[in-house]
PDB file of C-alpha atoms in Angstrom:
ATOM      1  CA  MET A   1    -104.651-143.374 -14.059  1.00 54.00           C
ATOM      2  CA  SER A   2    -101.867-145.806 -12.271  1.00 65.00           C
ATOM      3  CA  ILE A   3    -102.177-149.836 -13.564  1.00 69.00           C
ATOM      4  CA  TRP A   4    -103.050-150.635 -10.863  1.00 70.00           C
ATOM      5  CA  THR A   5    -105.912-148.558 -10.534  1.00 72.00           C
ATOM      6  CA  TYR A   6    -107.113-149.425 -13.787  1.00 62.00           C
ATOM      7  CA  ILE A   7    -106.480-153.463 -13.833  1.00 67.00           C
ATOM      8  CA  THR A   8    -108.742-153.075 -10.287  1.00 72.00           C
ATOM      9  CA  ARG A   9    -111.813-151.071 -11.859  1.00 75.00           C
ATOM     10  CA  HIS A  10    -115.431-153.231 -11.594  1.00 73.00           C
ATOM     11  CA  ARG A  11    -114.830-152.775 -15.064  1.00 70.00           C
ATOM     12  CA  ALA A  12    -111.600-154.179 -15.704  1.00 70.00           C
ATOM     13  CA  VAL A  13    -112.376-157.135 -12.917  1.00 75.00           C
ATOM     14  CA  PHE A  14    -115.754-157.719 -14.200  1.00 75.00           C
ATOM     15  CA  LEU A  15    -114.283-158.710 -18.323  1.00 73.00           C
ATOM     16  CA  PHE A  16    -111.153-160.368 -16.830  1.00 74.00           C
ATOM     17  CA  VAL A  17    -113.669-162.386 -14.921  1.00 79.00           C
ATOM     18  CA  GLY A  18    -115.714-162.898 -17.919  1.00 78.00           C
ATOM     19  CA  THR A  19    -113.290-163.852 -20.171  1.00 78.00           C
ATOM     20  CA  LEU A  20    -111.784-166.704 -17.825  1.00 81.00           C
ATOM     21  CA  LEU A  21    -114.981-168.231 -17.045  1.00 83.00           C
ATOM     22  CA  ALA A  22    -116.463-168.089 -20.786  1.00 79.00           C
ATOM     23  CA  ALA A  23    -112.584-169.660 -21.740  1.00 77.00           C
ATOM     24  CA  LEU A  24    -112.987-172.820 -18.525  1.00 81.00           C
ATOM     25  CA  GLY A  25    -115.984-173.263 -19.768  1.00 76.00           C
ATOM     26  CA  SER A  26    -115.635-173.929 -23.480  1.00 69.00           C
ATOM     27  CA  LEU A  27    -112.627-175.424 -22.739  1.00 71.00           C
ATOM     28  CA  ALA A  28    -114.878-177.494 -20.528  1.00 72.00           C
ATOM     29  CA  SER A  29    -117.756-178.753 -23.499  1.00 59.00           C
ATOM     30  CA  ASP A  30    -115.197-179.047 -25.737  1.00 52.00           C
ATOM     31  CA  PRO A  31    -115.778-181.631 -27.923  1.00 46.00           C
ATOM     32  CA  ASP A  32    -112.182-182.057 -29.030  1.00 47.00           C
ATOM     33  CA  SER A  33    -109.984-181.723 -26.375  1.00 55.00           C
ATOM     34  CA  GLY A  34    -109.673-177.794 -26.723  1.00 63.00           C
ATOM     35  CA  TRP A  35    -108.877-177.832 -30.575  1.00 54.00           C
ATOM     36  CA  ALA A  36    -112.329-175.661 -30.930  1.00 53.00           C
ATOM     37  CA  THR A  37    -111.875-173.480 -28.139  1.00 64.00           C
ATOM     38  CA  ALA A  38    -107.944-172.937 -29.615  1.00 66.00           C
ATOM     39  CA  LEU A  39    -109.510-171.482 -32.861  1.00 58.00           C
ATOM     40  CA  GLY A  40    -111.924-169.550 -31.105  1.00 63.00           C
ATOM     41  CA  GLY A  41    -109.282-167.967 -29.192  1.00 69.00           C
ATOM     42  CA  LEU A  42    -107.402-167.376 -32.065  1.00 63.00           C
ATOM     43  CA  ALA A  43    -110.235-165.605 -34.071  1.00 61.00           C
ATOM     44  CA  MET A  44    -110.856-163.047 -30.946  1.00 66.00           C
ATOM     45  CA  LEU A  45    -107.004-162.231 -31.265  1.00 69.00           C
ATOM     46  CA  GLN A  46    -107.357-161.792 -35.002  1.00 62.00           C
ATOM     47  CA  GLY A  47    -110.340-159.760 -34.020  1.00 65.00           C
ATOM     48  CA  ILE A  48    -108.425-157.491 -31.189  1.00 69.00           C
ATOM     49  CA  TRP A  49    -105.398-156.704 -34.215  1.00 63.00           C
ATOM     50  CA  ALA A  50    -107.782-155.352 -36.177  1.00 66.00           C
ATOM     51  CA  VAL A  51    -109.603-153.188 -33.769  1.00 66.00           C
ATOM     52  CA  ALA A  52    -105.917-152.408 -32.693  1.00 68.00           C
ATOM     53  CA  ALA A  53    -105.042-151.889 -36.307  1.00 68.00           C
ATOM     54  CA  SER A  54    -107.945-149.637 -36.717  1.00 64.00           C
ATOM     55  CA  HIS A  55    -107.678-147.343 -33.977  1.00 64.00           C
ATOM     56  CA  MET A  56    -104.164-146.212 -34.603  1.00 70.00           C
ATOM     57  CA  ILE A  57    -104.938-145.553 -38.255  1.00 75.00           C
ATOM     58  CA  ARG A  58    -107.499-143.268 -37.441  1.00 63.00           C
ATOM     59  CA  LYS A  59    -104.830-141.933 -35.237  1.00 65.00           C
ATOM     60  CA  LYS A  60    -102.364-141.128 -37.718  1.00 71.00           C
ATOM     61  CA  LEU A  61    -105.437-140.000 -39.995  1.00 68.00           C
ATOM     62  CA  LEU A  62    -106.557-137.749 -37.814  1.00 62.00           C
ATOM     63  CA  ASP A  63    -104.202-136.412 -36.515  1.00 69.00           C
ATOM     64  CA  TYR A  64    -104.309-132.459 -36.212  1.00 65.00           C
ATOM     65  CA  PRO A  65    -105.473-130.726 -33.151  1.00 69.00           C
ATOM     66  CA  ALA A  66    -109.351-130.208 -34.268  1.00 59.00           C
ATOM     67  CA  ALA A  67    -110.100-133.963 -34.754  1.00 57.00           C
ATOM     68  CA  ASP A  68    -109.048-134.564 -30.857  1.00 65.00           C
ATOM     69  CA  MET A  69    -111.395-137.015 -29.392  1.00 66.00           C
ATOM     70  CA  SER A  70    -110.796-135.953 -25.866  1.00 66.00           C
ATOM     71  CA  LYS A  71    -111.218-131.982 -26.331  1.00 66.00           C
ATOM     72  CA  LEU A  72    -114.176-132.810 -28.809  1.00 62.00           C
ATOM     73  CA  PHE A  73    -115.715-135.099 -25.941  1.00 65.00           C
ATOM     74  CA  GLU A  74    -115.705-132.238 -23.518  1.00 70.00           C
ATOM     75  CA  THR A  75    -116.429-129.559 -25.868  1.00 69.00           C
ATOM     76  CA  ALA A  76    -119.575-131.459 -26.525  1.00 65.00           C
ATOM     77  CA  GLY A  77    -120.546-132.638 -22.388  1.00 64.00           C
ATOM     78  CA  LYS A  78    -120.729-128.292 -21.937  1.00 67.00           C
ATOM     79  CA  GLU A  79    -124.304-128.829 -23.954  1.00 65.00           C
ATOM     80  CA  SER A  80    -126.950-131.033 -24.925  1.00 58.00           C
ATOM     81  CA  THR A  81    -126.569-131.054 -28.401  1.00 70.00           C
ATOM     82  CA  GLY A  82    -123.526-131.846 -27.819  1.00 62.00           C
ATOM     83  CA  ALA A  83    -123.800-134.511 -25.427  1.00 53.00           C
ATOM     84  CA  GLY A  84    -126.489-136.314 -27.416  1.00 58.00           C
ATOM     85  CA  LEU A  85    -123.789-136.233 -30.591  1.00 65.00           C
ATOM     86  CA  ALA A  86    -120.900-137.451 -28.312  1.00 56.00           C
ATOM     87  CA  LEU A  87    -123.326-140.055 -26.723  1.00 51.00           C
ATOM     88  CA  ILE A  88    -124.039-140.983 -30.687  1.00 72.00           C
ATOM     89  CA  ALA A  89    -120.382-141.814 -31.814  1.00 68.00           C
ATOM     90  CA  ILE A  90    -120.031-143.531 -28.985  1.00 58.00           C
ATOM     91  CA  ALA A  91    -122.365-145.424 -30.477  1.00 60.00           C
ATOM     92  CA  ILE A  92    -121.491-145.773 -34.010  1.00 76.00           C
ATOM     93  CA  VAL A  93    -117.785-146.936 -32.315  1.00 62.00           C
ATOM     94  CA  LEU A  94    -119.424-149.621 -30.613  1.00 55.00           C
ATOM     95  CA  VAL A  95    -121.696-150.975 -33.571  1.00 62.00           C
ATOM     96  CA  GLY A  96    -118.128-150.888 -35.338  1.00 65.00           C
ATOM     97  CA  LEU A  97    -116.341-153.528 -32.683  1.00 55.00           C
ATOM     98  CA  LEU A  98    -119.132-155.580 -32.808  1.00 54.00           C
ATOM     99  CA  LEU A  99    -118.868-155.601 -36.338  1.00 62.00           C
ATOM    100  CA  VAL A 100    -115.838-156.571 -36.014  1.00 55.00           C
ATOM    101  CA  PHE A 101    -115.816-159.128 -33.425  1.00 50.00           C
ATOM    102  CA  SER A 102    -118.969-160.942 -34.274  1.00 51.00           C
ATOM    103  CA  PRO A 103    -117.603-162.642 -37.346  1.00 49.00           C
ATOM    104  CA  ARG A 104    -114.107-163.108 -35.641  1.00 45.00           C
ATOM    105  CA  ALA A 105    -115.988-164.882 -32.752  1.00 45.00           C
ATOM    106  CA  HIS A 106    -117.522-167.448 -34.759  1.00 49.00           C
ATOM    107  CA  ALA A 107    -114.675-167.804 -37.017  1.00 47.00           C
ATOM    108  CA  ALA A 108    -114.544-171.727 -35.862  1.00 50.00           C
ATOM    109  CA  ASP A 109    -117.992-172.350 -36.718  1.00 54.00           C
ATOM    110  CA  GLN A 110    -117.222-171.902 -40.699  1.00 80.00           C
ATOM    111  CA  LEU A 111    -114.878-174.632 -40.473  1.00 92.00           C
ATOM    112  CA  PRO A 112    -116.820-178.142 -41.168  1.00 93.00           C
ATOM    113  CA  ALA A 113    -117.158-179.702 -38.345  1.00 92.00           C
ATOM    114  CA  GLY A 114    -115.417-183.362 -40.174  1.00 95.00           C
ATOM    115  CA  ALA A 115    -111.997-180.679 -40.395  1.00 96.00           C
ATOM    116  CA  VAL A 116    -111.935-179.659 -36.243  1.00 94.00           C
ATOM    117  CA  LYS A 117    -111.993-183.347 -35.295  1.00 95.00           C
ATOM    118  CA  TYR A 118    -109.311-184.669 -38.366  1.00 97.00           C
ATOM    119  CA  MET A 119    -106.574-181.651 -39.692  1.00 97.00           C
ATOM    120  CA  PRO A 120    -104.703-181.994 -36.803  1.00 96.00           C
ATOM    121  CA  LEU A 121    -104.545-186.226 -38.059  1.00 97.00           C
ATOM    122  CA  LEU A 122    -103.908-184.579 -41.693  1.00 98.00           C
ATOM    123  CA  LYS A 123    -101.223-182.110 -40.608  1.00 97.00           C
ATOM    124  CA  SER A 124     -99.327-185.083 -38.785  1.00 97.00           C
ATOM    125  CA  GLU A 125     -99.244-187.069 -41.810  1.00 98.00           C
ATOM    126  CA  GLN A 126     -98.239-184.339 -43.805  1.00 98.00           C
ATOM    127  CA  GLN A 127     -95.659-184.199 -41.404  1.00 97.00           C
ATOM    128  CA  ARG A 128     -94.294-186.836 -41.439  1.00 97.00           C
ATOM    129  CA  LEU A 129     -94.432-187.964 -45.405  1.00 98.00           C
ATOM    130  CA  TRP A 130     -94.528-184.615 -47.157  1.00 98.00           C
ATOM    131  CA  PRO A 131     -92.332-182.298 -44.744  1.00 97.00           C
ATOM    132  CA  ASP A 132     -91.221-179.739 -47.500  1.00 97.00           C
ATOM    133  CA  HIS A 133     -94.056-179.125 -48.862  1.00 98.00           C
ATOM    134  CA  PRO A 134     -94.544-175.247 -49.465  1.00 96.00           C
ATOM    135  CA  ARG A 135     -98.301-174.918 -48.722  1.00 97.00           C
ATOM    136  CA  PRO A 136     -99.658-177.669 -46.743  1.00 97.00           C
ATOM    137  CA  VAL A 137    -102.812-176.323 -45.467  1.00 97.00           C
ATOM    138  CA  LEU A 138    -103.359-176.924 -49.411  1.00 98.00           C
ATOM    139  CA  LEU A 139    -103.755-179.932 -48.311  1.00 98.00           C
ATOM    140  CA  ALA A 140    -107.048-179.135 -46.126  1.00 98.00           C
ATOM    141  CA  SER A 141    -108.689-177.293 -49.092  1.00 98.00           C
ATOM    142  CA  LEU A 142    -108.198-180.258 -50.962  1.00 98.00           C
ATOM    143  CA  VAL A 143    -110.063-182.887 -48.689  1.00 98.00           C
ATOM    144  CA  GLU A 144    -112.674-180.067 -49.387  1.00 97.00           C
ATOM    145  CA  GLN A 145    -112.783-180.006 -52.625  1.00 97.00           C
ATOM    146  CA  GLU A 146    -112.877-183.652 -53.141  1.00 97.00           C
ATOM    147  CA  SER A 147    -115.761-184.114 -50.264  1.00 96.00           C
ATOM    148  CA  CYS A 148    -117.799-181.401 -49.567  1.00 96.00           C
ATOM    149  CA  ILE A 149    -120.653-181.001 -51.790  1.00 92.00           C
ATOM    150  CA  SER A 150    -121.261-177.998 -49.226  1.00 92.00           C
ATOM    151  CA  LEU A 151    -119.873-177.425 -45.769  1.00 92.00           C
ATOM    152  CA  ARG A 152    -122.613-178.791 -43.850  1.00 90.00           C
ATOM    153  CA  SER A 153    -123.128-181.543 -46.278  1.00 94.00           C
ATOM    154  CA  ARG A 154    -123.047-185.265 -44.707  1.00 94.00           C
ATOM    155  CA  GLY A 155    -119.630-186.381 -46.672  1.00 95.00           C
ATOM    156  CA  CYS A 156    -118.186-183.072 -45.865  1.00 97.00           C
ATOM    157  CA  TRP A 157    -114.690-184.175 -44.233  1.00 97.00           C
ATOM    158  CA  ASN A 158    -115.937-187.347 -43.486  1.00 97.00           C
ATOM    159  CA  PRO A 159    -114.629-190.769 -43.980  1.00 97.00           C
ATOM    160  CA  GLY A 160    -117.638-192.144 -44.776  1.00 96.00           C
ATOM    161  CA  ALA A 161    -118.158-190.163 -47.729  1.00 95.00           C
ATOM    162  CA  LYS A 162    -119.053-192.498 -50.855  1.00 94.00           C
ATOM    163  CA  LEU A 163    -119.884-191.066 -54.559  1.00 90.00           C
ATOM    164  CA  LYS A 164    -121.283-195.175 -55.890  1.00 89.00           C
ATOM    165  CA  THR A 165    -122.811-194.963 -59.686  1.00 88.00           C
ATOM    166  CA  GLU A 166    -122.537-198.398 -61.864  1.00 87.00           C
ATOM    167  CA  ARG A 167    -119.355-197.556 -62.767  1.00 89.00           C
ATOM    168  CA  GLU A 168    -117.484-196.189 -60.232  1.00 92.00           C
ATOM    169  CA  GLU A 169    -116.949-195.688 -56.370  1.00 95.00           C
ATOM    170  CA  GLY A 170    -115.124-192.956 -54.708  1.00 95.00           C
ATOM    171  CA  ALA A 171    -114.389-193.618 -50.817  1.00 96.00           C
ATOM    172  CA  GLY A 172    -114.178-191.329 -48.450  1.00 96.00           C
ATOM    173  CA  VAL A 173    -112.319-188.297 -47.874  1.00 97.00           C
ATOM    174  CA  GLY A 174    -110.033-187.991 -50.888  1.00 96.00           C
ATOM    175  CA  GLN A 175    -112.211-190.017 -53.016  1.00 96.00           C
ATOM    176  CA  ILE A 176    -110.027-192.837 -53.649  1.00 96.00           C
ATOM    177  CA  THR A 177    -111.469-194.317 -56.898  1.00 95.00           C
ATOM    178  CA  ARG A 178    -112.345-197.929 -58.315  1.00 95.00           C
ATOM    179  CA  ALA A 179    -113.834-198.137 -62.264  1.00 94.00           C
ATOM    180  CA  TYR A 180    -115.314-200.319 -63.690  1.00 93.00           C
ATOM    181  CA  ARG A 181    -116.075-201.975 -67.529  1.00 93.00           C
ATOM    182  CA  ALA A 182    -119.862-201.927 -68.937  1.00 91.00           C
ATOM    183  CA  ASP A 183    -119.041-206.844 -68.605  1.00 92.00           C
ATOM    184  CA  GLY A 184    -118.303-205.746 -64.697  1.00 90.00           C
ATOM    185  CA  SER A 185    -114.592-206.369 -64.818  1.00 94.00           C
ATOM    186  CA  THR A 186    -112.603-203.922 -63.008  1.00 94.00           C
ATOM    187  CA  ARG A 187    -110.571-201.273 -65.382  1.00 93.00           C
ATOM    188  CA  PHE A 188    -108.624-199.412 -62.539  1.00 92.00           C
ATOM    189  CA  ASP A 189    -107.930-199.277 -58.881  1.00 96.00           C
ATOM    190  CA  ALA A 190    -106.432-196.742 -56.913  1.00 95.00           C
ATOM    191  CA  LEU A 191    -106.776-198.642 -53.924  1.00 96.00           C
ATOM    192  CA  ALA A 192    -104.457-201.673 -55.129  1.00 96.00           C
ATOM    193  CA  ASP A 193    -102.548-199.472 -56.484  1.00 95.00           C
ATOM    194  CA  LEU A 194    -101.599-197.956 -53.969  1.00 95.00           C
ATOM    195  CA  ARG A 195    -101.195-200.989 -51.194  1.00 95.00           C
ATOM    196  CA  GLY A 196     -98.681-202.510 -53.516  1.00 95.00           C
ATOM    197  CA  GLN A 197     -96.828-199.361 -53.592  1.00 95.00           C
ATOM    198  CA  TYR A 198     -96.967-198.435 -50.047  1.00 96.00           C
ATOM    199  CA  GLY A 199     -97.437-201.935 -48.388  1.00 94.00           C
ATOM    200  CA  ALA A 200     -96.361-200.755 -44.933  1.00 95.00           C
ATOM    201  CA  GLU A 201     -97.781-198.091 -44.931  1.00 97.00           C
ATOM    202  CA  LEU A 202    -101.635-199.065 -46.376  1.00 97.00           C
ATOM    203  CA  GLY A 203    -101.079-202.448 -46.609  1.00 94.00           C
ATOM    204  CA  ALA A 204    -104.301-202.414 -44.020  1.00 96.00           C
ATOM    205  CA  LEU A 205    -106.178-200.485 -46.321  1.00 96.00           C
ATOM    206  CA  THR A 206    -108.702-202.540 -48.759  1.00 96.00           C
ATOM    207  CA  TRP A 207    -112.459-201.843 -50.081  1.00 96.00           C
ATOM    208  CA  SER A 208    -113.923-203.623 -47.099  1.00 96.00           C
ATOM    209  CA  THR A 209    -111.700-201.645 -44.366  1.00 96.00           C
ATOM    210  CA  VAL A 210    -111.319-197.956 -46.079  1.00 97.00           C
ATOM    211  CA  TYR A 211    -114.541-196.641 -44.606  1.00 97.00           C
ATOM    212  CA  GLN A 212    -113.457-197.530 -40.898  1.00 96.00           C
ATOM    213  CA  ARG A 213    -109.964-196.013 -41.369  1.00 97.00           C
ATOM    214  CA  PRO A 214    -109.861-192.790 -41.078  1.00 97.00           C
ATOM    215  CA  ASP A 215    -106.056-192.470 -40.518  1.00 97.00           C
ATOM    216  CA  LEU A 216    -105.487-194.180 -43.981  1.00 97.00           C
ATOM    217  CA  GLN A 217    -107.456-192.593 -45.607  1.00 97.00           C
ATOM    218  CA  PHE A 218    -105.482-189.241 -44.878  1.00 98.00           C
ATOM    219  CA  ARG A 219    -102.129-191.010 -45.202  1.00 98.00           C
ATOM    220  CA  ALA A 220    -103.074-192.237 -48.980  1.00 97.00           C
ATOM    221  CA  LEU A 221    -104.374-189.014 -49.785  1.00 98.00           C
ATOM    222  CA  VAL A 222    -101.212-187.581 -48.604  1.00 98.00           C
ATOM    223  CA  LEU A 223     -99.269-189.580 -50.517  1.00 98.00           C
ATOM    224  CA  MET A 224    -101.157-189.085 -53.382  1.00 97.00           C
ATOM    225  CA  SER A 225    -100.899-185.299 -53.733  1.00 98.00           C
ATOM    226  CA  ARG A 226     -97.217-185.667 -53.103  1.00 98.00           C
ATOM    227  CA  ASP A 227     -96.117-188.437 -55.580  1.00 97.00           C
ATOM    228  CA  SER A 228     -98.424-185.903 -57.892  1.00 97.00           C
ATOM    229  CA  ALA A 229     -96.303-182.757 -57.597  1.00 98.00           C
ATOM    230  CA  ARG A 230     -93.287-184.185 -57.260  1.00 97.00           C
ATOM    231  CA  GLN A 231     -93.553-185.261 -61.345  1.00 96.00           C
ATOM    232  CA  PHE A 232     -93.520-182.019 -61.783  1.00 97.00           C
ATOM    233  CA  ARG A 233     -91.174-180.715 -59.139  1.00 95.00           C
ATOM    234  CA  GLN A 234     -88.886-178.293 -61.976  1.00 95.00           C
ATOM    235  CA  ALA A 235     -91.634-176.122 -62.530  1.00 97.00           C
ATOM    236  CA  PRO A 236     -92.829-173.328 -60.547  1.00 97.00           C
ATOM    237  CA  ALA A 237     -96.152-174.480 -60.684  1.00 98.00           C
ATOM    238  CA  ALA A 238     -95.794-177.698 -59.300  1.00 98.00           C
ATOM    239  CA  LEU A 239     -98.351-177.627 -56.291  1.00 98.00           C
ATOM    240  CA  GLU A 240    -100.732-176.741 -59.292  1.00 98.00           C
ATOM    241  CA  PHE A 241     -99.684-179.127 -61.807  1.00 98.00           C
ATOM    242  CA  GLY A 242    -100.103-181.783 -59.035  1.00 98.00           C
ATOM    243  CA  ASP A 243    -103.389-180.938 -58.355  1.00 98.00           C
ATOM    244  CA  ALA A 244    -104.678-181.319 -61.680  1.00 98.00           C
ATOM    245  CA  GLY A 245    -103.008-185.044 -61.787  1.00 97.00           C
ATOM    246  CA  TYR A 246    -104.486-186.016 -58.709  1.00 97.00           C
ATOM    247  CA  ASN A 247    -107.947-185.068 -60.074  1.00 96.00           C
ATOM    248  CA  GLY A 248    -107.331-186.165 -63.252  1.00 94.00           C
ATOM    249  CA  GLY A 249    -103.845-188.024 -63.838  1.00 94.00           C
ATOM    250  CA  PRO A 250    -100.525-186.959 -64.290  1.00 95.00           C
ATOM    251  CA  GLY A 251     -99.966-187.896 -67.963  1.00 96.00           C
ATOM    252  CA  GLY A 252    -102.714-185.676 -68.841  1.00 97.00           C
ATOM    253  CA  VAL A 253    -101.720-182.879 -67.376  1.00 98.00           C
ATOM    254  CA  GLN A 254     -97.936-183.565 -69.333  1.00 97.00           C
ATOM    255  CA  ARG A 255    -100.010-183.723 -72.661  1.00 97.00           C
ATOM    256  CA  GLU A 256    -101.474-180.595 -71.494  1.00 98.00           C
ATOM    257  CA  ARG A 257     -98.008-178.437 -70.855  1.00 98.00           C
ATOM    258  CA  ARG A 258     -96.549-180.409 -74.435  1.00 97.00           C
ATOM    259  CA  ALA A 259     -99.494-178.518 -75.964  1.00 97.00           C
ATOM    260  CA  CYS A 260     -99.453-175.313 -74.246  1.00 97.00           C
ATOM    261  CA  ALA A 261     -95.753-175.530 -74.963  1.00 97.00           C
ATOM    262  CA  LEU A 262     -96.686-175.099 -78.824  1.00 97.00           C
ATOM    263  CA  ALA A 263     -99.061-172.922 -78.319  1.00 97.00           C
ATOM    264  CA  LYS A 264     -98.607-168.590 -78.486  1.00 95.00           C
ATOM    265  CA  ALA A 265     -96.980-166.820 -75.736  1.00 96.00           C
ATOM    266  CA  CYS A 266     -98.004-169.914 -73.131  1.00 97.00           C
ATOM    267  CA  ASP A 267     -95.491-170.809 -70.836  1.00 98.00           C
ATOM    268  CA  PRO A 268     -95.693-174.705 -69.862  1.00 97.00           C
ATOM    269  CA  ALA A 269     -93.898-173.589 -66.486  1.00 97.00           C
ATOM    270  CA  HIS A 270     -97.322-171.739 -65.158  1.00 98.00           C
ATOM    271  CA  TRP A 271    -100.827-173.278 -64.735  1.00 98.00           C
ATOM    272  CA  PHE A 272    -102.845-170.141 -64.173  1.00 98.00           C
ATOM    273  CA  GLY A 273    -103.280-168.252 -67.230  1.00 97.00           C
ATOM    274  CA  HIS A 274    -101.649-171.226 -69.474  1.00 98.00           C
ATOM    275  CA  VAL A 275    -101.509-174.546 -69.073  1.00 98.00           C
ATOM    276  CA  GLU A 276    -105.386-174.781 -67.486  1.00 98.00           C
ATOM    277  CA  HIS A 277    -106.326-172.462 -71.041  1.00 97.00           C
ATOM    278  CA  HIS A 278    -105.110-175.971 -73.230  1.00 97.00           C
ATOM    279  CA  CYS A 279    -107.326-178.399 -71.667  1.00 97.00           C
ATOM    280  CA  LEU A 280    -106.906-182.061 -73.432  1.00 97.00           C
ATOM    281  CA  LYS A 281    -109.710-183.788 -71.663  1.00 96.00           C
ATOM    282  CA  SER A 282    -112.567-184.892 -72.675  1.00 95.00           C
ATOM    283  CA  ARG A 283    -115.548-182.233 -72.836  1.00 94.00           C
ATOM    284  CA  GLN A 284    -119.241-184.744 -73.150  1.00 92.00           C
ATOM    285  CA  PRO A 285    -120.802-184.064 -69.908  1.00 90.00           C
ATOM    286  CA  LEU A 286    -120.816-186.132 -67.219  1.00 82.00           C
ATOM    287  CA  TYR A 287    -121.787-184.904 -63.846  1.00 76.00           C
ATOM    288  CA  GLY A 288    -124.240-181.865 -63.586  1.00 78.00           C
ATOM    289  CA  GLY A 289    -123.633-181.089 -66.919  1.00 87.00           C
ATOM    290  CA  ARG A 290    -119.952-179.943 -66.048  1.00 92.00           C
ATOM    291  CA  SER A 291    -116.861-182.643 -68.548  1.00 95.00           C
ATOM    292  CA  ALA A 292    -114.170-183.851 -67.660  1.00 95.00           C
ATOM    293  CA  CYS A 293    -112.413-180.656 -68.378  1.00 97.00           C
ATOM    294  CA  ASP A 294    -114.615-178.428 -66.777  1.00 97.00           C
ATOM    295  CA  ILE A 295    -113.827-180.422 -63.397  1.00 96.00           C
ATOM    296  CA  ASN A 296    -110.214-180.838 -63.638  1.00 98.00           C
ATOM    297  CA  ARG A 297    -109.899-176.948 -64.023  1.00 98.00           C
ATOM    298  CA  GLU A 298    -112.708-176.203 -61.365  1.00 97.00           C
ATOM    299  CA  HIS A 299    -110.811-178.539 -58.888  1.00 98.00           C
ATOM    300  CA  VAL A 300    -107.681-176.372 -59.251  1.00 98.00           C
ATOM    301  CA  HIS A 301    -109.251-173.294 -59.416  1.00 98.00           C
ATOM    302  CA  ASN A 302    -111.268-174.335 -55.853  1.00 97.00           C
ATOM    303  CA  VAL A 303    -108.092-176.261 -54.308  1.00 98.00           C
ATOM    304  CA  PHE A 304    -106.254-172.493 -54.841  1.00 98.00           C
ATOM    305  CA  LYS A 305    -108.233-170.070 -55.055  1.00 96.00           C
ATOM    306  CA  VAL A 306    -111.695-170.398 -53.387  1.00 95.00           C
ATOM    307  CA  ARG A 307    -111.117-172.733 -50.369  1.00 96.00           C
ATOM    308  CA  VAL A 308    -107.877-173.025 -48.507  1.00 96.00           C
ATOM    309  CA  GLN A 309    -108.411-168.825 -46.796  1.00 94.00           C
ATOM    310  CA  LYS A 310    -110.560-170.519 -44.368  1.00 95.00           C
ATOM    311  CA  TYR A 311    -108.025-173.144 -42.682  1.00 96.00           C
ATOM    312  CA  LEU A 312    -104.979-170.848 -42.496  1.00 95.00           C
ATOM    313  CA  ALA A 313    -105.565-169.997 -39.293  1.00 92.00           C
ATOM    314  CA  ALA A 314    -106.465-173.329 -37.868  1.00 92.00           C
ATOM    315  CA  TRP A 315    -103.656-174.854 -39.723  1.00 94.00           C
ATOM    316  CA  SER A 316    -101.504-173.155 -38.319  1.00 87.00           C
ATOM    317  CA  VAL A 317    -102.589-173.875 -34.649  1.00 82.00           C
ATOM    318  CA  SER A 318    -103.243-177.603 -35.100  1.00 71.00           C
TER     319      SER A 318
END
């Protein structure tokens, strides 16, 4: 069959026109100026790749003459039982394709709505302020860890996210924090420290504006994460140490690295399997029965091993 004959068949024309109309409809109704449509298209391409890879592997594994599908269907068509078995085989293949494509087609739905909206902003700040980040997609994972109780929670990737108690307030996607003593005086104010350190970049960020300035929130998150990681730049696990420092302070991480160095078979240059097992933070329950130590260890584990995977494809096209 010639290529022209193939592409002008009713089936090919229907698939092409249908795909084009679906893409145009998605683009026209896209609330994020094409971003969500691009994610959906990328997810479909991943599905096509998976099907193609499966097809090639099947051909390699079943490369003997008796398994030639064209001959099998020709033989099956000569009798009713064989034809029925052939139809069953086609149905199984169709179900397999649907199982591959269905999750791929909705891959963009796995991202929080705020991530679709704000990831380009986060990536822009990262490229400007931390262009040599070895794994910049981890910043998206960090936002989720800081702001998302669940992927559908109101605060997830929401600049208006607020965690407030009598003694503490955490603001926005990076949970910029200020804490108070029992007498009401300020114990520490991360926002004020940031503004003092980065006046040119964050001078407009105040406690009266923080919830209305997502641009400054993401900028602050990149700067805080960068500064924490750079304190450990000589270590192979600088990013892991930096994340632990983002959550609990770099000074505490350094003390834990020293404790690791004094322990048998512990390498202070690595987090997982080494420094992570030498927590010096409080083990008194704070939130939901979890201690400061539990929260800190969970933070690094989630950012690096639990949350990041869903953002890989989206980050690459943002």
